[in-house]
Backbone as JSON, one array per atom type, in Angstrom:
{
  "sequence": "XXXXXXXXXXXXXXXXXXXXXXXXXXXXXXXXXXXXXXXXXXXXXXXXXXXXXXXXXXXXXXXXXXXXXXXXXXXXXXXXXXXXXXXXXXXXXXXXXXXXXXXXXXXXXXXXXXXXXXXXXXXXXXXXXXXXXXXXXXXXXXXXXXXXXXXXXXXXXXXXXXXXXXXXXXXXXXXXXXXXXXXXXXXXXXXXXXXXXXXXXXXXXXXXXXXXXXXXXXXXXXXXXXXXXXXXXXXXXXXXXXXXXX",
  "N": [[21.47, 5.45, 15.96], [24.83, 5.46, 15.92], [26.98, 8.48, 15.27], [29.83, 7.68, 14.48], [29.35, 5.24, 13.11], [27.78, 5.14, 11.24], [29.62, 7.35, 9.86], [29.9, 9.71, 7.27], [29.25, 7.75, 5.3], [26.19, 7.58, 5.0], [26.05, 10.19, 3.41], [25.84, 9.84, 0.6], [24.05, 8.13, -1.68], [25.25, 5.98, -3.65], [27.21, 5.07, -2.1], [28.74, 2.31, -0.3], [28.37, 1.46, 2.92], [31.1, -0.18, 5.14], [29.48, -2.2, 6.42], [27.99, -3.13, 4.53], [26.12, -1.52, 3.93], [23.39, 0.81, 2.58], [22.58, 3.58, 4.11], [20.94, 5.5, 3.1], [18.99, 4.64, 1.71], [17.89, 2.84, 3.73], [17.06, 5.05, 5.27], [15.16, 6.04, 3.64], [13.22, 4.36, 4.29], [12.63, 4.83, 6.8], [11.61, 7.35, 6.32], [8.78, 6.7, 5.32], [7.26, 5.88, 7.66], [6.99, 8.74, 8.5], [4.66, 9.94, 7.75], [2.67, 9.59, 9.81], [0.88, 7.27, 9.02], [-1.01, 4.01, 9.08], [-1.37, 1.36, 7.07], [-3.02, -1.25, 5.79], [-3.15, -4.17, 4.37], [-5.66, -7.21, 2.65], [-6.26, -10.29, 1.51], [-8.91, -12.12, 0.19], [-11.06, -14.71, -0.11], [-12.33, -14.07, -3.18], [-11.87, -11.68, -3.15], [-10.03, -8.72, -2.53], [-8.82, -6.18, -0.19], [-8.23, -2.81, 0.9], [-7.15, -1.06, 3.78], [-6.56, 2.56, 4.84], [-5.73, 4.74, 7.18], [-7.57, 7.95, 7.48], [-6.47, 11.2, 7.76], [-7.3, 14.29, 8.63], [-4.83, 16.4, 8.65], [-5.81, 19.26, 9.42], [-7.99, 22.08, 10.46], [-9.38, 23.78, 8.26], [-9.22, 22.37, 5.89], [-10.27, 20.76, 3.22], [-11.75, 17.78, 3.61], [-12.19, 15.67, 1.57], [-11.09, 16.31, -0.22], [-8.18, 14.69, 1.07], [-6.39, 12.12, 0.35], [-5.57, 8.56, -0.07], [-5.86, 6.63, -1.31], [-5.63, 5.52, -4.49], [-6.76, 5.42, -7.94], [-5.23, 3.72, -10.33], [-5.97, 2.49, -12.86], [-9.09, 1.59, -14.86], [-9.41, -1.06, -13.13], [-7.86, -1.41, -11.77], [-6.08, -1.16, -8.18], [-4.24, 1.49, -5.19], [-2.71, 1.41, -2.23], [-1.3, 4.4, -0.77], [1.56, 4.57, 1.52], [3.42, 6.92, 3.48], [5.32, 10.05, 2.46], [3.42, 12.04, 1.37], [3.83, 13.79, -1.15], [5.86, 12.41, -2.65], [4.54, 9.82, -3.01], [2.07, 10.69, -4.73], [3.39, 11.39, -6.86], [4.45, 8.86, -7.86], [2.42, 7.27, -8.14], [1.51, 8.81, -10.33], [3.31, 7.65, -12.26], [3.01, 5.02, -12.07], [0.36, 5.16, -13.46], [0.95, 6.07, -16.08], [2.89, 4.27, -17.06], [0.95, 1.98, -16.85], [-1.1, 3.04, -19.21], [0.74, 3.15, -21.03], [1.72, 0.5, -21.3], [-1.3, -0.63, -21.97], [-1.92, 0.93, -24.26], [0.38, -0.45, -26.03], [0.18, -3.22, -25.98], [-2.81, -3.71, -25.78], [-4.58, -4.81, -24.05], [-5.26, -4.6, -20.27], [-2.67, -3.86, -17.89], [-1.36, -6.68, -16.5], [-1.6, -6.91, -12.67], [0.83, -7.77, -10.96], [2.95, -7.53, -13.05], [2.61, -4.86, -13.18], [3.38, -3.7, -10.7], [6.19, -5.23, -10.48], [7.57, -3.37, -12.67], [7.43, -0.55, -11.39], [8.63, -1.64, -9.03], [10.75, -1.53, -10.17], [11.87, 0.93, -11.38], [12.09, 1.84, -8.71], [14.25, 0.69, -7.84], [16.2, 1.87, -9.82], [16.62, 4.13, -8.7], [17.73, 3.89, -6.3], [20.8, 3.47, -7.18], [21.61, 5.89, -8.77], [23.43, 8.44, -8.74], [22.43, 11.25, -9.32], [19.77, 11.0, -8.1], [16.87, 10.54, -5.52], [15.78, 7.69, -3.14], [12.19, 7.19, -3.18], [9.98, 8.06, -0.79], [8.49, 6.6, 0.14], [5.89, 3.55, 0.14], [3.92, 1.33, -1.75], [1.28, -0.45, -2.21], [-0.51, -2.42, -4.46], [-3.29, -3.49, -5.51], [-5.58, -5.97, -7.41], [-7.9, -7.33, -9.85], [-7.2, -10.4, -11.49], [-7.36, -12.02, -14.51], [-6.73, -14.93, -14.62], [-5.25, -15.71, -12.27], [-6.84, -14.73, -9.83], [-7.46, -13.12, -7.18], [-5.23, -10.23, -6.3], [-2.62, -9.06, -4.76], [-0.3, -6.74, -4.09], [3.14, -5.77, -2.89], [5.75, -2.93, -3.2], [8.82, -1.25, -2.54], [10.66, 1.29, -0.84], [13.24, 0.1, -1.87], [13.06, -0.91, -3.96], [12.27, -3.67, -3.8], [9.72, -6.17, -4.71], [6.79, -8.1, -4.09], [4.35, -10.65, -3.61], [1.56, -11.03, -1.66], [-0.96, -12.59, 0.87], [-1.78, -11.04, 3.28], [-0.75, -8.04, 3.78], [1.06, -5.19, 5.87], [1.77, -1.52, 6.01], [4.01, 0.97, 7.19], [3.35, 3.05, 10.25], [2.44, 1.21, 12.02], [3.4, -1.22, 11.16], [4.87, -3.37, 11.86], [3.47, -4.75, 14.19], [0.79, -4.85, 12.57], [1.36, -7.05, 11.04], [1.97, -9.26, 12.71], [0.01, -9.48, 13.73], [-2.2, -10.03, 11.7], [-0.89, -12.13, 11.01], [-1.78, -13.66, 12.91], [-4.52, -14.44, 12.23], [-4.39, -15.53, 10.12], [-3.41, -18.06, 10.46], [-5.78, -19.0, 11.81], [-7.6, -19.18, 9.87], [-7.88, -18.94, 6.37], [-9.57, -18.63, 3.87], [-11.58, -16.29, 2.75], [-15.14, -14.66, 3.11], [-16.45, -11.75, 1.12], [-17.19, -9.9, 2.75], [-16.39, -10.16, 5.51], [-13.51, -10.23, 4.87], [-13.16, -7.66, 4.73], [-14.01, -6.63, 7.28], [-11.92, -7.71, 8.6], [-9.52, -6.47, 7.97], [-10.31, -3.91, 8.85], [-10.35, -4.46, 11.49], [-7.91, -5.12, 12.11], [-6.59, -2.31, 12.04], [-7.91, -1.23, 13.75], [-7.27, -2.28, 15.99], [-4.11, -2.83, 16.32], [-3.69, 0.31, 16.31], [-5.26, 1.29, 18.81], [-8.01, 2.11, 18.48], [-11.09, 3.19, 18.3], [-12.69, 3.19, 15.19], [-14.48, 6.22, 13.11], [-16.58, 6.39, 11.02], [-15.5, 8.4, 9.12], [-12.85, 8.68, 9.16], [-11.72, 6.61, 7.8], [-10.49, 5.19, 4.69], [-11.64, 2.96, 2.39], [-10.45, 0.74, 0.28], [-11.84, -1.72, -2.51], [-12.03, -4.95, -4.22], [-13.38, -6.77, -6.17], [-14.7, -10.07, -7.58], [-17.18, -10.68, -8.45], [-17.27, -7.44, -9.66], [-14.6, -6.59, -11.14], [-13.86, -3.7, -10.87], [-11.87, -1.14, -9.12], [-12.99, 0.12, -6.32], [-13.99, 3.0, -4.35], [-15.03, 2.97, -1.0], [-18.0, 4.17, 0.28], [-18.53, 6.19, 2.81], [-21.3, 5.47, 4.13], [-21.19, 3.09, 3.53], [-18.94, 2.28, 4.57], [-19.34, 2.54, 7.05], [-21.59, 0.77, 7.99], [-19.76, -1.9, 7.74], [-18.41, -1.07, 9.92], [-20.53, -0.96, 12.22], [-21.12, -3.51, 11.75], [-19.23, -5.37, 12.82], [-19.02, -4.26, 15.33], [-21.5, -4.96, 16.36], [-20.76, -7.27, 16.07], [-19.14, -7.69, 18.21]],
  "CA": [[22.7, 5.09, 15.24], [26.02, 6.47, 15.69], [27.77, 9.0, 14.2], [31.04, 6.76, 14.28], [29.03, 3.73, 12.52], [27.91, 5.66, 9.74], [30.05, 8.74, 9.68], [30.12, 9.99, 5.85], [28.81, 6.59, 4.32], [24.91, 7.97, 4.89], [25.97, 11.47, 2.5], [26.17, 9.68, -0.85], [23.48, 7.28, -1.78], [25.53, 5.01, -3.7], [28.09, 4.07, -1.43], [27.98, 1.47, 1.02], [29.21, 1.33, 4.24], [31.96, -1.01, 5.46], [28.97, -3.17, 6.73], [27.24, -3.29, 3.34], [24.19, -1.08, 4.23], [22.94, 2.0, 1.99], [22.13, 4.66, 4.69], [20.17, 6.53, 2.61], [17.9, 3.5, 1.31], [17.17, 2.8, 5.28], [16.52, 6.43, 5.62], [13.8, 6.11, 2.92], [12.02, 3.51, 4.69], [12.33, 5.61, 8.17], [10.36, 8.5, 5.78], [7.38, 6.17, 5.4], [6.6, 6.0, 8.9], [7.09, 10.02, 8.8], [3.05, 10.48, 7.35], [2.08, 9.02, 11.22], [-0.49, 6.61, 9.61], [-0.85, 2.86, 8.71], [-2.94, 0.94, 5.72], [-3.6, -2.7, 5.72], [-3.89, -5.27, 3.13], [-6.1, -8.2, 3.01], [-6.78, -10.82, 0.23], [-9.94, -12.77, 0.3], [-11.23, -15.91, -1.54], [-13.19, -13.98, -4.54], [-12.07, -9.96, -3.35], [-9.06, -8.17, -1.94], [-9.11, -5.18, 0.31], [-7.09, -2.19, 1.02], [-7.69, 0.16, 4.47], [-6.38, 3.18, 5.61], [-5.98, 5.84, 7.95], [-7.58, 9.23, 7.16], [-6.02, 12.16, 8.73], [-6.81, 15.55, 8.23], [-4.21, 17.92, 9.32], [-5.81, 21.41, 9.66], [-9.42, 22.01, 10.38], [-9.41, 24.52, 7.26], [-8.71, 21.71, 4.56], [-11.62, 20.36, 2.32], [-11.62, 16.29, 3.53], [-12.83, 15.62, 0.28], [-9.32, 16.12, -1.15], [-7.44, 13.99, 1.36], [-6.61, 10.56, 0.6], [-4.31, 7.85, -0.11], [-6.6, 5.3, -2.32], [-5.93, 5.81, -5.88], [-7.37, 4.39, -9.1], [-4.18, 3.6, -11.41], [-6.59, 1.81, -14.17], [-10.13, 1.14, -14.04], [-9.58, -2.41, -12.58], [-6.38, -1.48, -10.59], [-5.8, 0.93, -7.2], [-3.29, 1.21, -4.49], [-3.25, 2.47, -0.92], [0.12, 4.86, -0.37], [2.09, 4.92, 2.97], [4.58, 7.78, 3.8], [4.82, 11.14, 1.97], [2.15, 12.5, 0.27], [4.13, 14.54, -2.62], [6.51, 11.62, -3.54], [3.22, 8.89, -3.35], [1.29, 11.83, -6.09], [4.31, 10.99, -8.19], [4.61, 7.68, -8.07], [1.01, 7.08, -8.83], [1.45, 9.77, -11.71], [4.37, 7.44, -13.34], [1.86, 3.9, -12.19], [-1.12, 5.5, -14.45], [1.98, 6.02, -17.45], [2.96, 2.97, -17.32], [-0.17, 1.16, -17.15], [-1.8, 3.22, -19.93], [1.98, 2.84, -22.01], [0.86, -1.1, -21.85], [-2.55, -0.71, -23.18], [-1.02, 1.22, -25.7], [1.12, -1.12, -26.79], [-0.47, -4.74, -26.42], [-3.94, -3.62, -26.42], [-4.75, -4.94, -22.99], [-4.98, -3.64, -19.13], [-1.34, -4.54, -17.51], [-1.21, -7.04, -14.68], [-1.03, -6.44, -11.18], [2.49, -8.22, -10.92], [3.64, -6.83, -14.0], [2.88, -3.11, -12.94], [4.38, -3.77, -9.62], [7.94, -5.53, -10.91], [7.86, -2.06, -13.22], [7.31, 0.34, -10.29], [9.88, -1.95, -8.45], [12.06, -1.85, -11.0], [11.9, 1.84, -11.43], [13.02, 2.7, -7.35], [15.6, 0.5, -7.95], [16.84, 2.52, -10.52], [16.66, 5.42, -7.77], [18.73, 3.63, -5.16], [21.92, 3.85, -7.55], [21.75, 6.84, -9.5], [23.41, 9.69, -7.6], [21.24, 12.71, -9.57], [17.91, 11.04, -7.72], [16.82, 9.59, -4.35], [14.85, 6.97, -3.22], [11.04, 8.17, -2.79], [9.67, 8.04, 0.65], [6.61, 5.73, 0.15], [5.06, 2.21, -0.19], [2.87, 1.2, -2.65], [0.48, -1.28, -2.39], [-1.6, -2.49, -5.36], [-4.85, -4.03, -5.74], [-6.5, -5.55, -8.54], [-8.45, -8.69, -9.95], [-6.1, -10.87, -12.71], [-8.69, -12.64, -15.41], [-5.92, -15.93, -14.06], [-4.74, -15.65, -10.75], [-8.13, -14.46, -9.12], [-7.27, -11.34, -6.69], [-3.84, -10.01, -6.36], [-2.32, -7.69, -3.86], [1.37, -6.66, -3.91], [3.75, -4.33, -2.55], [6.84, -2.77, -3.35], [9.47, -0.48, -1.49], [11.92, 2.03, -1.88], [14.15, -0.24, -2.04], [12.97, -1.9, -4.85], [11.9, -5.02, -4.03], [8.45, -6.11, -4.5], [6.27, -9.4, -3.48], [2.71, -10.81, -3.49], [0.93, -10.9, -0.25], [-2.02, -12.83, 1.42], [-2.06, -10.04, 4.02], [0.19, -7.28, 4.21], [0.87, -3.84, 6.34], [2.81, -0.29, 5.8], [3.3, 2.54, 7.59], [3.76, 3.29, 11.55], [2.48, 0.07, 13.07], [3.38, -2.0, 10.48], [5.25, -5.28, 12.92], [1.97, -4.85, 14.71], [-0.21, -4.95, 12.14], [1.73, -8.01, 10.32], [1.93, -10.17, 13.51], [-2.36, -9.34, 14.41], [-2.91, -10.89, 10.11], [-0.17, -13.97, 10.57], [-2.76, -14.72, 13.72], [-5.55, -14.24, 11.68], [-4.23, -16.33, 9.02], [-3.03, -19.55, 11.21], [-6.73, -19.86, 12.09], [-8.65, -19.61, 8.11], [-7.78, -18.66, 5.17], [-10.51, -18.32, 2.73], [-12.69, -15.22, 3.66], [-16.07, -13.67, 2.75], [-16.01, -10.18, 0.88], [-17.55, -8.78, 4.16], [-14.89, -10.96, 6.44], [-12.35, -9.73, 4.59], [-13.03, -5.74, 5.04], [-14.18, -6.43, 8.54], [-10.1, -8.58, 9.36], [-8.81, -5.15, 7.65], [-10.85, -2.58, 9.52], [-10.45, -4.5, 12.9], [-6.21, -5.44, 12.38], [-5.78, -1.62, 12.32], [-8.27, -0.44, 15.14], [-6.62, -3.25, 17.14], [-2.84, -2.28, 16.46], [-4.06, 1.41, 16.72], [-6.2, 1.12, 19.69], [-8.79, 3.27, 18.0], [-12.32, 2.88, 17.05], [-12.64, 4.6, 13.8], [-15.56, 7.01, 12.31], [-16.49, 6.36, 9.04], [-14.87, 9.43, 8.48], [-11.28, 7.99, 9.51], [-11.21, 5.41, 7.21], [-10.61, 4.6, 3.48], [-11.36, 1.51, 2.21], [-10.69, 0.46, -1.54], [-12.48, -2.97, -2.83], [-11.73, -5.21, -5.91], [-14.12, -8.12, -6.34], [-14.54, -10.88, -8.67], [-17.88, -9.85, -9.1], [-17.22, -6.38, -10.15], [-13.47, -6.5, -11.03], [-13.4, -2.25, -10.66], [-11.5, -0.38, -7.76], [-14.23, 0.87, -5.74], [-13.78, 2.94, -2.35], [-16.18, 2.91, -0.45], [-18.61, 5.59, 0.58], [-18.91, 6.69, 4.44], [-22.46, 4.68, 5.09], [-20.84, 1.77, 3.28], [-17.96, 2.07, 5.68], [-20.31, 2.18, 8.82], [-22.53, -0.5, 8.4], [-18.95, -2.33, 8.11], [-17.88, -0.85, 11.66], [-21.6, -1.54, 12.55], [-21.34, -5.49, 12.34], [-17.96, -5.64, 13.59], [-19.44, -3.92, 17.1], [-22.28, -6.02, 17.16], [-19.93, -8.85, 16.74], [-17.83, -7.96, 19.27]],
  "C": [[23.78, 6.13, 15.57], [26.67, 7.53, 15.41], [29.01, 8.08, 13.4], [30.58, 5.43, 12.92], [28.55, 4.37, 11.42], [28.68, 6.84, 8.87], [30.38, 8.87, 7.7], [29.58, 8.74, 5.13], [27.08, 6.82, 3.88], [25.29, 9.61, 3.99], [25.5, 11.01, 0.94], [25.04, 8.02, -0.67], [24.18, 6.25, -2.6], [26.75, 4.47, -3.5], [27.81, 3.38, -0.53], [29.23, 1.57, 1.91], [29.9, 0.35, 4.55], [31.09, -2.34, 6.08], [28.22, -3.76, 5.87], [26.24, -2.79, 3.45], [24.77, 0.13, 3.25], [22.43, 2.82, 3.23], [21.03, 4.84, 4.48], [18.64, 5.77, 2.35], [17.09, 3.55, 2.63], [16.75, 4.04, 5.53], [14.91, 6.93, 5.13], [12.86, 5.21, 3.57], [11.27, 4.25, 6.47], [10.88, 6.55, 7.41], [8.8, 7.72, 5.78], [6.96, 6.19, 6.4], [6.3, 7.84, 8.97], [5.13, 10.35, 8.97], [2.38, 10.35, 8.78], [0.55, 8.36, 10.59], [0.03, 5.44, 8.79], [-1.94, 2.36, 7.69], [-2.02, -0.74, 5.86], [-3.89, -2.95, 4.48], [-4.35, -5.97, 3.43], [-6.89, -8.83, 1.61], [-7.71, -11.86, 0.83], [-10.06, -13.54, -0.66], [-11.79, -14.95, -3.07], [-12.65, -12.08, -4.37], [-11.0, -10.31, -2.55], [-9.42, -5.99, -1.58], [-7.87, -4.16, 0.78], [-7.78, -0.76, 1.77], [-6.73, 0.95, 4.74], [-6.56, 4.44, 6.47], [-6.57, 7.01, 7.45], [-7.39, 10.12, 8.1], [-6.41, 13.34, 8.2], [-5.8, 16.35, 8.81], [-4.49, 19.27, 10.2], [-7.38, 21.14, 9.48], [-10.13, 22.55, 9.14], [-9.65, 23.45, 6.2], [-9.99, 20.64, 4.68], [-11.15, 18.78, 2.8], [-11.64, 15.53, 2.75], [-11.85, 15.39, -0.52], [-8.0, 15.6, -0.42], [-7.48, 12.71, 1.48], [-5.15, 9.98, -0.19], [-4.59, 6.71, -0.67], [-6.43, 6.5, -3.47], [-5.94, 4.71, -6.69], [-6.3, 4.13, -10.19], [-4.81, 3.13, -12.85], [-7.8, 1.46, -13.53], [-10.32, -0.13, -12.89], [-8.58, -2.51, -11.12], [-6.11, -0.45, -9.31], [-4.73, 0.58, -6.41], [-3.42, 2.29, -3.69], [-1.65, 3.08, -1.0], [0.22, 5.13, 0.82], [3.29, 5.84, 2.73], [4.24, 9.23, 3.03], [4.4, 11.42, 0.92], [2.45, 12.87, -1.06], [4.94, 13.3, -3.54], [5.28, 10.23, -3.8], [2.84, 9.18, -4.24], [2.68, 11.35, -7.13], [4.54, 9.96, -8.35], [3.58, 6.77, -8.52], [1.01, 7.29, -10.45], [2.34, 8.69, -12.3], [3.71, 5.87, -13.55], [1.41, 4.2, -13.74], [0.08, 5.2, -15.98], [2.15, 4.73, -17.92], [2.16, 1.77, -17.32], [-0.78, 1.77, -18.58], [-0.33, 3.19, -21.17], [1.44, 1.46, -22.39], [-0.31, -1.09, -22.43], [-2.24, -0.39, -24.29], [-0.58, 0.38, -26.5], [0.39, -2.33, -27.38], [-1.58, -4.8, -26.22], [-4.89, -4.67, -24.99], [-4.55, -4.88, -22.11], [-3.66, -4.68, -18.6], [-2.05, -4.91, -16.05], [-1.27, -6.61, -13.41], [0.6, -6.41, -10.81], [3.31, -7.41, -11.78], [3.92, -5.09, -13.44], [3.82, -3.07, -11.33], [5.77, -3.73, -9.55], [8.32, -4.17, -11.7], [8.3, -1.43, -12.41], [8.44, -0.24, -9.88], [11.26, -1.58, -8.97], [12.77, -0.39, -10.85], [12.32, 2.56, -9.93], [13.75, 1.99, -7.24], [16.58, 1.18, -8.25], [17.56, 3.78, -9.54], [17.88, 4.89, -6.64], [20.13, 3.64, -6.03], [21.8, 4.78, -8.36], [22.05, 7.7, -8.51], [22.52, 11.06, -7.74], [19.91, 12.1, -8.86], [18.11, 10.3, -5.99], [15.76, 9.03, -4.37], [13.61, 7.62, -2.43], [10.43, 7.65, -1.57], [8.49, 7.46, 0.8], [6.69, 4.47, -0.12], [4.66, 2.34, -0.53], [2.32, -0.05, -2.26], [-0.78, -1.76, -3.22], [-2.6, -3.64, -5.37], [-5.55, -4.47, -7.09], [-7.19, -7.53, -8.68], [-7.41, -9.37, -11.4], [-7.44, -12.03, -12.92], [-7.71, -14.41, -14.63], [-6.05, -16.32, -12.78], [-5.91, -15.4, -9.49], [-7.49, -12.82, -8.39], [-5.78, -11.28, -6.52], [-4.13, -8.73, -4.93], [-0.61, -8.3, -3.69], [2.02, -5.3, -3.09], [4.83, -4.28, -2.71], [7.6, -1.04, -2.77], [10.51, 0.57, -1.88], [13.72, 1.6, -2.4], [14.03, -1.47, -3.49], [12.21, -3.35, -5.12], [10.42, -4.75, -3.91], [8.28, -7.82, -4.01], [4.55, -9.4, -3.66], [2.3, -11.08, -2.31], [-0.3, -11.81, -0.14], [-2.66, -12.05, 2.12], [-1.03, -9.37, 4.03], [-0.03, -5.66, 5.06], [2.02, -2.7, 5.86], [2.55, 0.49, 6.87], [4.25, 2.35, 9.23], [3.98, 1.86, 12.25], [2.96, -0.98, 12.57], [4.05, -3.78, 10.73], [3.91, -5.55, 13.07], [1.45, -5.47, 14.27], [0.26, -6.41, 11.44], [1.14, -9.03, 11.22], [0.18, -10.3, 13.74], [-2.48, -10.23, 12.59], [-2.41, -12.13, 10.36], [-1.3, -14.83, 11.91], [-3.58, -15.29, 13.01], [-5.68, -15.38, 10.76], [-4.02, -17.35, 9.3], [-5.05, -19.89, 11.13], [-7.96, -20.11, 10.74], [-7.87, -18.74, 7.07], [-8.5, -18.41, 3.77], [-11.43, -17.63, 3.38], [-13.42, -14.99, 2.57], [-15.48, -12.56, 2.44], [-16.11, -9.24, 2.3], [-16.52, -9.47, 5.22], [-13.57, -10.49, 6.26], [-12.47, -8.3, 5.25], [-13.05, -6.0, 5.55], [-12.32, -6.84, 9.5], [-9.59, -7.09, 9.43], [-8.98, -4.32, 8.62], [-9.79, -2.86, 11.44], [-8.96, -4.54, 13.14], [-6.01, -3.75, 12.36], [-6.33, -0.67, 13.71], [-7.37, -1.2, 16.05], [-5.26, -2.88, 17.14], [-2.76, -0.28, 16.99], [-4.47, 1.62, 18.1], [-7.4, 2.21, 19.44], [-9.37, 2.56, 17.78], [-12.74, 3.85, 16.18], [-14.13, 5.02, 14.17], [-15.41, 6.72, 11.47], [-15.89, 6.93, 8.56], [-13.5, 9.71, 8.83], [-10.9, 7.6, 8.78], [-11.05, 5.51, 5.76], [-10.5, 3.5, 3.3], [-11.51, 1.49, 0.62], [-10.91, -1.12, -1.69], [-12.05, -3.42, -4.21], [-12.33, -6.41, -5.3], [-14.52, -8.96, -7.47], [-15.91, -10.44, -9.29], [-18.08, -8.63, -9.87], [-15.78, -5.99, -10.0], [-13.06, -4.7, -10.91], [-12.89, -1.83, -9.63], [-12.99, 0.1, -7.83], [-13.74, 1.21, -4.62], [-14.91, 3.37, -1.96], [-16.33, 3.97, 0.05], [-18.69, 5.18, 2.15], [-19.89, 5.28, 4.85], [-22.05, 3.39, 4.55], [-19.58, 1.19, 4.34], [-18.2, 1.71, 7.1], [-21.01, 1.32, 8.9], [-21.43, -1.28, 8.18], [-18.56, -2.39, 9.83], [-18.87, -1.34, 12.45], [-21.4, -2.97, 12.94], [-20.14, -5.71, 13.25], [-18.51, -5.04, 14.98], [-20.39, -4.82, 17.28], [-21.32, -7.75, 17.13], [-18.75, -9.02, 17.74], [-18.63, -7.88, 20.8]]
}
């Protein structure tokens, strides 16, 4: 971009530019790619799945304490794309506002519902000049006693949506265009069909074959409506079938 085409309209988050763009908004969505990794959604007939990248950084740092699956409510999780410190806070204000609703009406809040919140709430951020918009995607996960599985995502720009398949992050055209294949040819998946679409749409946009110890995967199934992420050898006998089926 320019200087000329945005000169001074990208300083001040709530002015717009003579073409109607926010700068700063687009700037926040550049930051999500910053983390250099991608996470996958994928909703299944009876379960919905949610993979991504694990990176460590630094050979020093405990693996143990890097990740990007969190549990917002027992039933509810969400994978974060972009940076790590504003994701940790945006989680932190999730959990609030999910355990504010129990509070109140005495049962666990929606998927949708906590989403349009969250949405609502980096809206707020794109016009207020004391704040900016936070440098992450969210993507939540959960089972609705109604609706069957859910998976949504919402941006720093506010908006949110419900998904069949969705991606964040680096590759994230990529990874869209490899699910809308996926999705032309079926639509109702196995729990194990599902993880395996996930795993394989980001080795395939990646060109990587993971390690167990690459990956996070978080699960929500009708059977056992709880976030669950999965352990290492549950992750490999995943990667397992997927090689012998390839």
């Amino acid at each position: 971009m320019s200087r000329g085409s945005s000169a001074g309209f990208d300083r001040h988050i709530t002015i717009f530019s003579p073409e109607g763009r926010l700068y700063q908004v687009e700037y926040a969505f550049k930051a999500i790619n910053q983390g250099g990794l991608t996470s996958v959604g994928v909703r299944g007939k009876d379960c919905v799945v949610v993979v991504t990248q694990k990176k460590v950084p630094d050979k020093l740092l405990d693996a143990s304490t890097v990740m990007h699956l969190f549990r917002i409510t027992e039933n509810i999780g969400c994978v974060m794309s972009g940076m790590t410190a504003d994701s940790r806070s945006q989680v932190q204000r999730a959990r609030y506002e999910a355990a504010n609703w129990m509070y109140k009406y005495g049962y666990e809040i929606p998927v949708d519902v906590l989403c349009r919140r969250m949405a609502d709430i980096s809206q707020v951020y794109t016009q207020n000049a004391e704040m900016r918009p936070l440098g992450c995607c969210m993507m939540l996960v959960g089972m609705d006693a109604e609706l069957g599985p859910q998976l949504y995502k919402c941006d720093p720009a506010g908006y949110c949506c419900g998904f069949k398949a969705t991606a964040a992050g680096v590759k994230q055209t990529e990874a869209t265009s490899f699910l809308e294949k996926k999705f032309k040819k079926k639509l109702e998946w196995t729990y194990d069909e599902t993880v395996e679409t996930a795993i394989l749409c980001l080795s395939a946009v990646l060109s990587i074959d993971f390690k167990p110890s690459e990956l996070e995967v978080g699960v929500v199934t009708k059977q056992e409506s709880r976030f669950k992420i999965l352990s290492e050898s549950e992750i490999d006998a995943h990667l397992m079938a997927l090689s012998e089926r390839e």
